[in-house]
mmCIF file of C-alpha atoms in Angstrom:
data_model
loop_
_atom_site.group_PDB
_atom_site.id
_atom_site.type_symbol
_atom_site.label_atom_id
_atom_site.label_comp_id
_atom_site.label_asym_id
_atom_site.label_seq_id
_atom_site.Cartn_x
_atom_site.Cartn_y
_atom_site.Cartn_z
ATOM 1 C CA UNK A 143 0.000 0.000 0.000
ATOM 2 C CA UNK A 144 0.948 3.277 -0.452
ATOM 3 C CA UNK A 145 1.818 6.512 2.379
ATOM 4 C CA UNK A 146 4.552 5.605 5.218
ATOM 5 C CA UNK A 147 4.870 3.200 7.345
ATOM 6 C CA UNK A 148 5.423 -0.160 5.368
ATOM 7 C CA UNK A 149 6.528 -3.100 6.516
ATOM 8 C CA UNK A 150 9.275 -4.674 5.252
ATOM 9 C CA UNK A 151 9.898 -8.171 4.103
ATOM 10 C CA UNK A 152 13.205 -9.071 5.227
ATOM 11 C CA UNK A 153 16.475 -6.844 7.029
ATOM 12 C CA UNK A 154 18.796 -8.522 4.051
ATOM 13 C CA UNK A 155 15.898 -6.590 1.467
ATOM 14 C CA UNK A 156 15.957 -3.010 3.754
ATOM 15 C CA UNK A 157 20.359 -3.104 3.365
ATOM 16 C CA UNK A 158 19.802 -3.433 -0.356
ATOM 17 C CA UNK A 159 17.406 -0.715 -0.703
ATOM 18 C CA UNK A 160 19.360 1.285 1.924
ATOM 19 C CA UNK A 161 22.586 1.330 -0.544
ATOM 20 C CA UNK A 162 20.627 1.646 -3.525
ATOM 21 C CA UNK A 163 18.385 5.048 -1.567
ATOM 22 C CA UNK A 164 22.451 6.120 -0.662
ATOM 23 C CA UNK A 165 23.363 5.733 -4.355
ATOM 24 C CA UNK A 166 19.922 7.834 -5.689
ATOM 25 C CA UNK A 167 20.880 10.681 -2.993
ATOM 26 C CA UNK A 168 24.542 10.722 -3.547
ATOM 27 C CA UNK A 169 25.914 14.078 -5.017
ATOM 28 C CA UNK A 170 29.400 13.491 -6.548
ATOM 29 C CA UNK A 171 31.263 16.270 -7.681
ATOM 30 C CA UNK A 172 32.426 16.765 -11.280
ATOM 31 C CA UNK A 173 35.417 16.812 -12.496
ATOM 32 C CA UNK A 174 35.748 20.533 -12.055
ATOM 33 C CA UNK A 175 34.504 20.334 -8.740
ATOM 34 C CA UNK A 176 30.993 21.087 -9.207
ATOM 35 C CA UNK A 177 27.460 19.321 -8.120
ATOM 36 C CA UNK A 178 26.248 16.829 -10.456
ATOM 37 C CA UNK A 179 22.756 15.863 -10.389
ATOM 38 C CA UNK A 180 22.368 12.277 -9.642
ATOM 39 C CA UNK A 181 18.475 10.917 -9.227
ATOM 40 C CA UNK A 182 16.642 11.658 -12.772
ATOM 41 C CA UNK A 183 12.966 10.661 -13.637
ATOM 42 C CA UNK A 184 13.206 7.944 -16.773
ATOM 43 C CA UNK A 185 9.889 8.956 -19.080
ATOM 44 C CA UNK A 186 7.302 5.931 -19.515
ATOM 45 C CA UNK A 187 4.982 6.045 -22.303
ATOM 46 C CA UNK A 188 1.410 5.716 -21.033
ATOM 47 C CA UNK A 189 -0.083 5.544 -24.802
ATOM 48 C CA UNK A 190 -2.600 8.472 -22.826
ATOM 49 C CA UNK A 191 -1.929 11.920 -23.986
ATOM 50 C CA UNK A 192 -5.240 13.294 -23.915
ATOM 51 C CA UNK A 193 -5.762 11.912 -19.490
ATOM 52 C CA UNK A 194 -4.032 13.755 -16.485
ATOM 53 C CA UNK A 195 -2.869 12.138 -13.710
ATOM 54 C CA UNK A 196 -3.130 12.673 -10.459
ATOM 55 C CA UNK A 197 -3.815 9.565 -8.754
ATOM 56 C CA UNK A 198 -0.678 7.170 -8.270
ATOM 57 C CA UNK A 199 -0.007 4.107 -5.840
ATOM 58 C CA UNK A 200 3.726 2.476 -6.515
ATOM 59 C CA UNK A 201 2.992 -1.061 -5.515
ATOM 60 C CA UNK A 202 6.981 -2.098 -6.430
ATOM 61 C CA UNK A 203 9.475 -0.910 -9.157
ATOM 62 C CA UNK A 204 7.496 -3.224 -11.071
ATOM 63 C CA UNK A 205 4.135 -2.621 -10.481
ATOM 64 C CA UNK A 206 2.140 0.766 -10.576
ATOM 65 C CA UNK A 207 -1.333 2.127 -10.865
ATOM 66 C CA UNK A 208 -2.768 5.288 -12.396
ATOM 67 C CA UNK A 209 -5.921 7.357 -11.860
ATOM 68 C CA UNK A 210 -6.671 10.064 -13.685
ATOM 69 C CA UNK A 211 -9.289 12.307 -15.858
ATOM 70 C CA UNK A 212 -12.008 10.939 -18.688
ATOM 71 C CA UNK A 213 -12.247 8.027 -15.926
ATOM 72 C CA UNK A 214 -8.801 6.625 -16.484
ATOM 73 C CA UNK A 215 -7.185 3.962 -14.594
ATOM 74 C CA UNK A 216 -4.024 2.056 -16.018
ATOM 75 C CA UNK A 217 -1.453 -0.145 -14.850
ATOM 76 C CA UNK A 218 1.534 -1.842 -15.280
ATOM 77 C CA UNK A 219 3.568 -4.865 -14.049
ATOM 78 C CA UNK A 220 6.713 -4.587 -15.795
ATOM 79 C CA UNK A 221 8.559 -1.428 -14.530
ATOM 80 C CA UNK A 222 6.334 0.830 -17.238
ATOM 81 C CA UNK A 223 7.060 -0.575 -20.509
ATOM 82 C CA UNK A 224 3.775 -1.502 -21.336
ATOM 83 C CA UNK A 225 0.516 0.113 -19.310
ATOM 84 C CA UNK A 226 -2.872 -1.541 -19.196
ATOM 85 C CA UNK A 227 -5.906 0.319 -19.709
ATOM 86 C CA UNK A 228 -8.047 -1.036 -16.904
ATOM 87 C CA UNK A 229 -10.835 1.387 -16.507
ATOM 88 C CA UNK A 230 -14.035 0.923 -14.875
ATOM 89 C CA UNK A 231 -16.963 0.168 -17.586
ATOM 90 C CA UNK A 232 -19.311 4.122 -17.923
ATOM 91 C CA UNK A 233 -16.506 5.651 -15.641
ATOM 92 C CA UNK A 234 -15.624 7.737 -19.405
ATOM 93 C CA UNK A 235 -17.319 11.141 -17.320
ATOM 94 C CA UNK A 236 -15.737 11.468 -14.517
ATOM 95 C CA UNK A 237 -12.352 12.452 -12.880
ATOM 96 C CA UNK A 238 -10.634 9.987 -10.912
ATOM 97 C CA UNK A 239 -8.363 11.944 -8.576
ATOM 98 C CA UNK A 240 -7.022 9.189 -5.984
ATOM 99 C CA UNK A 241 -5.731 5.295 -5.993
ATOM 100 C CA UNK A 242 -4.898 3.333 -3.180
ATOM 101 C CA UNK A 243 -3.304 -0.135 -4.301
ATOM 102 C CA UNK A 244 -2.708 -3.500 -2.052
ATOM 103 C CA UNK A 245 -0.858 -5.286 -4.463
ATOM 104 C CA UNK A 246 -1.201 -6.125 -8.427
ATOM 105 C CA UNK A 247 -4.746 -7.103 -8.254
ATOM 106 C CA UNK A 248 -6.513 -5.164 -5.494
ATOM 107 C CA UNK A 249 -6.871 -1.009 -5.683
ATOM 108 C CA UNK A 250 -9.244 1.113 -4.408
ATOM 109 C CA UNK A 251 -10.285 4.929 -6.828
ATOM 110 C CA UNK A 252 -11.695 7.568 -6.085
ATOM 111 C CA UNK A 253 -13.651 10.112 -8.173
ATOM 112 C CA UNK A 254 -14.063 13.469 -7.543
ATOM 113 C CA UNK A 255 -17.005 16.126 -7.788
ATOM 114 C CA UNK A 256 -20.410 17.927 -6.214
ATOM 115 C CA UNK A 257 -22.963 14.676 -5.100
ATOM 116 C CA UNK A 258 -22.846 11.851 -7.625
ATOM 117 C CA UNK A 259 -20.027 12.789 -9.499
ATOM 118 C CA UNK A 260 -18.411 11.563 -5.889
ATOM 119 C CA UNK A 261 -17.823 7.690 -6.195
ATOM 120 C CA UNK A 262 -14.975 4.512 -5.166
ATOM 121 C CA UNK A 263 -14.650 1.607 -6.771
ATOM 122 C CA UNK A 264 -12.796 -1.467 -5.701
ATOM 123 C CA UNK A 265 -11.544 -4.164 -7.976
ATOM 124 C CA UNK A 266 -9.974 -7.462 -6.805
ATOM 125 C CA UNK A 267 -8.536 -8.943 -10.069
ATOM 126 C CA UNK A 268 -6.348 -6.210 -11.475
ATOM 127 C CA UNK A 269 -8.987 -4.199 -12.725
ATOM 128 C CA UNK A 270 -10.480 -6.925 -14.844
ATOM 129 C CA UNK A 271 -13.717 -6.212 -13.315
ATOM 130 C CA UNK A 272 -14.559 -3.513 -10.720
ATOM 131 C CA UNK A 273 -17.418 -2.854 -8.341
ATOM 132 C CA UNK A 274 -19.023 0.424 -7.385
ATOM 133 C CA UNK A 275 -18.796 0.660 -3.669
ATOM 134 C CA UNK A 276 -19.872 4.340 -3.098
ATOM 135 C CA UNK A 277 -21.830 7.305 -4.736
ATOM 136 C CA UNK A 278 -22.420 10.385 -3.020
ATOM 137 C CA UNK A 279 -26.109 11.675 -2.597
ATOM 138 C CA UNK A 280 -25.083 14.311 -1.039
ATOM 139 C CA UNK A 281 -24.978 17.675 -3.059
ATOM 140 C CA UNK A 282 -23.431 19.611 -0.436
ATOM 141 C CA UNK A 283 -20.235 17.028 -0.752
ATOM 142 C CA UNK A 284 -17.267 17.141 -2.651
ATOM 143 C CA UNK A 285 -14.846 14.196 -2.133
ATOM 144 C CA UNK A 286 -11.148 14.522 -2.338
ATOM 145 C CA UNK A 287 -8.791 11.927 -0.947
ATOM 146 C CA UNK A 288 -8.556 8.515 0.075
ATOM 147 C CA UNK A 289 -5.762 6.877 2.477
ATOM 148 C CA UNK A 290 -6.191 3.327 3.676
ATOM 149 C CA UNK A 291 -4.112 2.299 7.368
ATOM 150 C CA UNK A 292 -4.258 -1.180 6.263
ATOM 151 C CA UNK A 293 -6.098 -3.650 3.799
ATOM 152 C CA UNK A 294 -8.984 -3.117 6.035
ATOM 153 C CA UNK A 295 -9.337 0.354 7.638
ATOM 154 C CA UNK A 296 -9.604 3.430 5.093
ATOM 155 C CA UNK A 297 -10.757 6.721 5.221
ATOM 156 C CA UNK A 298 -11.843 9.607 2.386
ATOM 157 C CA UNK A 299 -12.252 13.025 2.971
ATOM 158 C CA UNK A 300 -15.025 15.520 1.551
ATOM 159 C CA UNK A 301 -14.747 19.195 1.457
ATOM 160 C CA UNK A 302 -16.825 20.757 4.180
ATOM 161 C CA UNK A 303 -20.951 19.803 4.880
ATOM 162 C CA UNK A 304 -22.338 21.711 7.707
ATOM 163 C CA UNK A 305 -19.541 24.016 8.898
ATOM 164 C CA UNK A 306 -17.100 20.387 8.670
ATOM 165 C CA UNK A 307 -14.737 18.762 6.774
ATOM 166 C CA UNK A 308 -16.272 15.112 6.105
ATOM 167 C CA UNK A 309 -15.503 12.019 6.674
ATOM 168 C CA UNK A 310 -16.283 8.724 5.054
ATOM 169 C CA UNK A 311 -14.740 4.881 6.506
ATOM 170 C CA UNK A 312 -14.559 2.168 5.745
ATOM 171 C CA UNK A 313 -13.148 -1.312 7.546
ATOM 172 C CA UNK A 314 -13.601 -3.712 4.802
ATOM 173 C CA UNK A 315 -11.070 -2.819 2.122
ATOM 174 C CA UNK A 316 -13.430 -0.270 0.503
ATOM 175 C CA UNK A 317 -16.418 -3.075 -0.074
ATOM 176 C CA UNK A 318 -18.751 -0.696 2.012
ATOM 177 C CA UNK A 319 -18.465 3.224 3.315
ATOM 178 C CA UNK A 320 -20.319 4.775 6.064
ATOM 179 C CA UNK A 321 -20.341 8.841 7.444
ATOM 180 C CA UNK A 322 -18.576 8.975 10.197
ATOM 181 C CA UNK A 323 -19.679 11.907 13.160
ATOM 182 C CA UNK A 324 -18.735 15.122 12.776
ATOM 183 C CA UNK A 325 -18.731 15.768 16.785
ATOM 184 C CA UNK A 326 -14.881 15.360 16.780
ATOM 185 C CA UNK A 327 -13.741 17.596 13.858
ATOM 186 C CA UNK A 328 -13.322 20.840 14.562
ATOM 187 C CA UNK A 329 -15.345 23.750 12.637
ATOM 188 C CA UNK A 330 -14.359 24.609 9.248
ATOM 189 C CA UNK A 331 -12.954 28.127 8.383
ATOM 190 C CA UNK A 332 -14.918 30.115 5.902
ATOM 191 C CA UNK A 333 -13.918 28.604 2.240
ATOM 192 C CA UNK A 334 -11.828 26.140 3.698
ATOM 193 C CA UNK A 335 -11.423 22.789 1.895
ATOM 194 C CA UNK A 336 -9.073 19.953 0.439
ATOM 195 C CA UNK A 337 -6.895 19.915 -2.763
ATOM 196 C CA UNK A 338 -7.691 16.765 -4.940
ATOM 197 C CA UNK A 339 -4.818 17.769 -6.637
ATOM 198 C CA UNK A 340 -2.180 14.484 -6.092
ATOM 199 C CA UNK A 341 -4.076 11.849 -4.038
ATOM 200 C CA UNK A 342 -1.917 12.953 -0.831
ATOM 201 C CA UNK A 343 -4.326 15.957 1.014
ATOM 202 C CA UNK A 344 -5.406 12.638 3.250
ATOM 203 C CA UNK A 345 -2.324 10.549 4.348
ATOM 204 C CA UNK A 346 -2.035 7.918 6.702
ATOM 205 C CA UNK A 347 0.952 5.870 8.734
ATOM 206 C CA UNK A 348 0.502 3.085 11.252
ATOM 207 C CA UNK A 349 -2.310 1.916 12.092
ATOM 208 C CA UNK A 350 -4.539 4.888 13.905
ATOM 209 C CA UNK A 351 -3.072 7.846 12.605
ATOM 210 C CA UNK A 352 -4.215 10.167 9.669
ATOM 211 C CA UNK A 353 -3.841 14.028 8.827
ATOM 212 C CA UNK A 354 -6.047 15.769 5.813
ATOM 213 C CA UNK A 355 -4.522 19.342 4.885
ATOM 214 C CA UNK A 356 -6.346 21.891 4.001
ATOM 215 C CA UNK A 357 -6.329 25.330 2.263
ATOM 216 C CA UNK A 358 -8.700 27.992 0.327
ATOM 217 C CA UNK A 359 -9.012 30.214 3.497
ATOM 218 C CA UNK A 360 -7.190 32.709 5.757
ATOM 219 C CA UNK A 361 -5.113 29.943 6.824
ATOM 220 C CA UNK A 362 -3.602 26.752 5.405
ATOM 221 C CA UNK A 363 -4.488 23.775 8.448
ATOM 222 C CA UNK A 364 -3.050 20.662 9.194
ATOM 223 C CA UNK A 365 -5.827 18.081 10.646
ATOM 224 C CA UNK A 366 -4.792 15.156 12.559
ATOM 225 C CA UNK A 367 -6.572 12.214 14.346
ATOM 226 C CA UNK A 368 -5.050 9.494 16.117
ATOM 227 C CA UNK A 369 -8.302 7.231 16.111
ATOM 228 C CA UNK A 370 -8.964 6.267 12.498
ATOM 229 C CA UNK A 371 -10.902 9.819 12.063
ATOM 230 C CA UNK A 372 -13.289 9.894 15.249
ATOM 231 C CA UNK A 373 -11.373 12.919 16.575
ATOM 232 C CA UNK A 374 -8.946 15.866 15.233
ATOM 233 C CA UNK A 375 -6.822 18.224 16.161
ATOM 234 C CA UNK A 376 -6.446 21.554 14.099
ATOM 235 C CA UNK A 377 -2.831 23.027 13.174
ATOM 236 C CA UNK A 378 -2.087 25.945 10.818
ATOM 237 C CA UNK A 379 0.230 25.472 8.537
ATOM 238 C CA UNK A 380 3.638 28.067 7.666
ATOM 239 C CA UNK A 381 2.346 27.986 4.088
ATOM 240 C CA UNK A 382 0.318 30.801 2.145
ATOM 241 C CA UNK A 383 -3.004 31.159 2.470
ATOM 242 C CA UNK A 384 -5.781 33.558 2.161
ATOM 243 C CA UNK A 385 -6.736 32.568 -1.321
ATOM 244 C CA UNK A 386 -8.784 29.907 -2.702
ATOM 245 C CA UNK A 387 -5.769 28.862 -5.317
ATOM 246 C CA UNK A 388 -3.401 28.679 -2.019
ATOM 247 C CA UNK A 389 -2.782 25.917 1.024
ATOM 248 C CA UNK A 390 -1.301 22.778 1.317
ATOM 249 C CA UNK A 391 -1.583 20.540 -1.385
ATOM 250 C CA UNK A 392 -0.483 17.246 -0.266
ATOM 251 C CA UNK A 393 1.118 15.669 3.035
ATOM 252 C CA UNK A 394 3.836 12.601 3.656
ATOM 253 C CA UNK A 395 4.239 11.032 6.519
ATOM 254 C CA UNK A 396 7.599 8.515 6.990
ATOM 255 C CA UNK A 397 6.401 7.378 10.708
ATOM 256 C CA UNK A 398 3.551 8.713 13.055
ATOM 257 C CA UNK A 399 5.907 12.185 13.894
ATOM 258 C CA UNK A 400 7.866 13.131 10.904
ATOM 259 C CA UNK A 401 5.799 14.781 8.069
ATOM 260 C CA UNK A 402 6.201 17.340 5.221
ATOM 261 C CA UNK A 403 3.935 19.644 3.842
ATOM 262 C CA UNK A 404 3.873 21.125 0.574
ATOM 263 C CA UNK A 405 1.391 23.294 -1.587
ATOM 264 C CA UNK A 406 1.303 26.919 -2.118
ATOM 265 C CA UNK A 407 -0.405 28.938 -4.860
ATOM 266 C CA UNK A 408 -1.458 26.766 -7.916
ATOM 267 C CA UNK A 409 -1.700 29.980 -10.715
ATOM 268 C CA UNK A 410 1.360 29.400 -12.816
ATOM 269 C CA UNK A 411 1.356 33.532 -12.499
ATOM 270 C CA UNK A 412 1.587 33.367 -9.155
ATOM 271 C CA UNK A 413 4.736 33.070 -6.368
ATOM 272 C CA UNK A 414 4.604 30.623 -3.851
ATOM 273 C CA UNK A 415 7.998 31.410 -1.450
ATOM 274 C CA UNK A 416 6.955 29.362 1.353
ATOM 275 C CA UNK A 417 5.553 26.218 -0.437
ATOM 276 C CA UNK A 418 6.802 23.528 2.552
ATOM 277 C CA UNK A 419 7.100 23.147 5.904
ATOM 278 C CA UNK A 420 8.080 19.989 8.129
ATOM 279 C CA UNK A 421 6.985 18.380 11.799
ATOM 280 C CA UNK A 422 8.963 16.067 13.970
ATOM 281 C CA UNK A 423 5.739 16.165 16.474
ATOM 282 C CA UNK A 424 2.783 14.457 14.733
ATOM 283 C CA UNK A 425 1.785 18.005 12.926
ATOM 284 C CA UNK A 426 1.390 19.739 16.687
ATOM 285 C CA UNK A 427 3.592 21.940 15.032
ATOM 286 C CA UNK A 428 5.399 22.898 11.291
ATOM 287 C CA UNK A 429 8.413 24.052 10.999
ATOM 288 C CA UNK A 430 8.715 26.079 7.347
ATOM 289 C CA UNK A 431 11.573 24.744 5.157
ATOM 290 C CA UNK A 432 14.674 27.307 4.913
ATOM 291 C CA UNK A 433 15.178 26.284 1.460
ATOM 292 C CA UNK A 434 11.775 25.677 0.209
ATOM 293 C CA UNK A 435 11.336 24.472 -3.140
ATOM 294 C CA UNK A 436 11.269 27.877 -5.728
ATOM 295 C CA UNK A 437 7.710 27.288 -6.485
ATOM 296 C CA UNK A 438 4.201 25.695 -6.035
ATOM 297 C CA UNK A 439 4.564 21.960 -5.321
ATOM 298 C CA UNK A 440 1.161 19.518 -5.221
ATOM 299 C CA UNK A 441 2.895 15.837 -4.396
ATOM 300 C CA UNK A 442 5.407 14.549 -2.004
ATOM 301 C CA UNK A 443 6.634 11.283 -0.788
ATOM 302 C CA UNK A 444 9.140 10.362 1.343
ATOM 303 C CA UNK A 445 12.315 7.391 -0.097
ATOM 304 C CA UNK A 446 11.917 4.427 2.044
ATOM 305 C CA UNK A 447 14.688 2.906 4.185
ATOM 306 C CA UNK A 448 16.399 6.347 4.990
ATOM 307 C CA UNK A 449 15.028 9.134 7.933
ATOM 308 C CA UNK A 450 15.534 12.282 5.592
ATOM 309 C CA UNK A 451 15.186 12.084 2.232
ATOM 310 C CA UNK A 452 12.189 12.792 0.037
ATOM 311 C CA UNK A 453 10.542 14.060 -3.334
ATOM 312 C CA UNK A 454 8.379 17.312 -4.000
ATOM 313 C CA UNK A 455 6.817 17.952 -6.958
ATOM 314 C CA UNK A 456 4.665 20.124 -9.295
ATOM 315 C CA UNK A 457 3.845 21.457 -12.899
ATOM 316 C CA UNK A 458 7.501 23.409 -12.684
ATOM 317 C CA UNK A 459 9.459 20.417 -11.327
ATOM 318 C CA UNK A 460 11.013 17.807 -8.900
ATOM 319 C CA UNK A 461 13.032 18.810 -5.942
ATOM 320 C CA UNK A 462 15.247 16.817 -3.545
ATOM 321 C CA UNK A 463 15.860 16.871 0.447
ATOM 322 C CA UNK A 464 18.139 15.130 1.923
ATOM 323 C CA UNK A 465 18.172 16.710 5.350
ATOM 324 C CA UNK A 466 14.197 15.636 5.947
ATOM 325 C CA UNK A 467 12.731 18.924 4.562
ATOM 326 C CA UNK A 468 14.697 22.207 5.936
ATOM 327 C CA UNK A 469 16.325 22.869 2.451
ATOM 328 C CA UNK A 470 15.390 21.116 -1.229
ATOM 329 C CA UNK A 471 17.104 21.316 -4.505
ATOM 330 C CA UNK A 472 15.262 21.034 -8.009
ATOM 331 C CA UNK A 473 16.290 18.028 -9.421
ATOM 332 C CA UNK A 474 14.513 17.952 -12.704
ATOM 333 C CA UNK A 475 12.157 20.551 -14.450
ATOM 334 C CA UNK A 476 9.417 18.652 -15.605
ATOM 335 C CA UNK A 477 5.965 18.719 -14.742
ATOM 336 C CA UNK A 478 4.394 16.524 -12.540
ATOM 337 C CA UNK A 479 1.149 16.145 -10.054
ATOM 338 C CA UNK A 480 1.920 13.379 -7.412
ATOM 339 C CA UNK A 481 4.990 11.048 -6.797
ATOM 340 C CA UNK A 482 4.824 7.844 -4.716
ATOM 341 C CA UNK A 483 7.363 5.272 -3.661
ATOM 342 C CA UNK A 484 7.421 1.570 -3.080
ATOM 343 C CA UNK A 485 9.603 -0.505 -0.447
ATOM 344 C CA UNK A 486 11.409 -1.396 -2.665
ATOM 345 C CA UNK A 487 12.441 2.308 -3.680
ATOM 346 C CA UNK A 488 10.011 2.212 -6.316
ATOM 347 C CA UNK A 489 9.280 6.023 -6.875
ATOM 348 C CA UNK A 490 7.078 6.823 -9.760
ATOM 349 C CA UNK A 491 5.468 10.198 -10.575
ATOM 350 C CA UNK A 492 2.922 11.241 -13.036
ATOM 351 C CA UNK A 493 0.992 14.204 -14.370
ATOM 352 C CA UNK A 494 -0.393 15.965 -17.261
ATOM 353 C CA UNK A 495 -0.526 14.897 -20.961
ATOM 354 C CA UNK A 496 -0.384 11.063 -20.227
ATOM 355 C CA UNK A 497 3.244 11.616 -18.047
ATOM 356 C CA UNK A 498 4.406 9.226 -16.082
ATOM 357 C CA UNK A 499 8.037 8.480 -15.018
ATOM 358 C CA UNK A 500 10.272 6.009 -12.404
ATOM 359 C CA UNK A 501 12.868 7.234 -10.873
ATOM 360 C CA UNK A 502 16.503 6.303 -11.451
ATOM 361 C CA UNK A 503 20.344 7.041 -10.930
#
């Protein structure tokens, strides 16, 4: 599954991974003494120029799944050179925004938009066949994430419905959804609501805990519960606000206490100076980065088997920490809306105009 807080097969596989994350971070100098560039996003052709993703899970470097617009889900099993189109049957209208994948067979999408437009579907045989498992009849919600804890226990978040952000659980892999209280979340700030921008504004690691991020108000929040979304705790967020184009976009977690935060303004026009921020406390507090990245970022992920190093990026490009978020370095200029990463450092990242890429040295 994708978000922190895998676990690992075997200590012999987590030393391998460890020297290859080493290797992808390394910066050796040049000849002439300067930085050179090591990690670089290899291009995989999708055969989907026309769809935009923004929905990713990286089961493996092997294995990958892809949500995105004209209700488009794809995916592959041999490291990208080949994608299959795996879409749910009448799904043509709408805009899946989020995936949350198990394995090669069983994933979990979410589509976005006002009442019905709202919907998951679950498939259990690698998107051979796929069953609906919710539609919103509610015209006051707008649904835009999905994070599961485990195979079992998932949550999805809609924008606000009576002064509160919503939220939706399920605790049998996504087969059935029910509305959880609202008594626990705290009250919504005017135009305050979720980015389904990347799949990431709802993140979960371990087994209780979950944040959603918000923005579109006078400040950008954090939201974090540490009982599978019964109660939350508020936290605003060192990133701009005060605009409905501005907030944080998307969360990673690599453990229940170390998270980033990234977002800013999303109008290509627009400067975004502050667009990420860090906790070491469970999101009780963020930390802005002193090198942020030089523009508006909507996906993150954290590289497994290391404690600080992680991905960023967004239309303008992919940035690099290796210090667990207080500075970042642009790594490549392409555009891309979410990036995800597999135990087995499996990091894929995909976008607009069919664009998907793995990462390599």
């Amino acid at each position: 599954m994708r978000r922190a807080g895998r676990t690992f097969r075997t200590v012999a596989a987590g030393v391998a991974c460890g020297a290859a994350l080493a290797a992808l971070t390394a910066v050796p100098a040049q000849a002439d003494g300067r930085e050179r560039r090591v990690p670089h996003w290899e291009a995989k052709d999708s055969g989907t120029p026309d769809v935009r993703f923004r929905g990713l899970a990286a089961v493996s470097r092997h294995t990958a799944w892809l949500a995105g617009s004209k209700g488009t889900v794809l995916r592959t099993t041999d490291g990208g050179a080949s994608w299959r189109n795996v879409s749910p049957p009448g799904a043509a209208g709408l805009e899946f925004r989020d995936v949350e994948a198990f394995d090669a067979r069983r994933a979990v999408v979410l589509a976005i938009g006002e009442g019905e437009a709202s919907r998951v579907y679950r498939t259990e045989d690698g998107g051979v066949t796929w069953t609906e498992s919710f539609r919103n009849t509610d015209a006051r919600a707008f649904y835009d994430c999905l994070t599961f804890f485990d195979r079992r226990h998932g949550l999805a978040m809609s924008d606000p419905v009576d002064g509160r952000i919503r939220i939706l659980s399920t605790s049998d892999g996504g087969r059935s959804w029910k509305v959880l209280p609202n008594d626990g979340m705290p009250a919504a700030q005017e135009g305050e609501a979720g980015f389904a921008a990347s799949g990431q504004c709802l993140v979960a690691s371990g087994p209780k805990d979950v944040w959603l991020a918000t923005g579109g108000a006078a400040r950008a929040r954090v939201l974090h519960s540490a009982d599978r979304g019964l109660t939350w705790t508020a936290t605003e967020a060192p990133i701009p606000a005060g605009d409905p184009a501005r907030g944080v976009f998307a969360l990673a977690f690599r453990d229940r206490t170390h998270g980033l935060a990234v977002g800013g303004d999303y109008r290509p026009d627009q400067a975004s100076p502050r667009a990420a921020a860090r906790t070491a406390d469970a999101g009780r507090g963020w930390t802005p980065a002193t090198t942020p990245p030089p523009a508006y970022r909507s996906g993150a992920a954290w590289l497994p088997h290391g404690r600080t190093a992680a991905l960023a990026v967004g239309p303008t490009g992919t940035d690099l920490t290796t210090d667990g978020g207080r500075t970042w370095r642009t790594v490549d200029s392409g555009s891309y809306d979410t990036v995800d990463c597999a135990g087995d450092l499996g990091c894929w990242a995909a976008g607009e105009k069919g664009r998907v890429a793995r990462l390599e040295r």
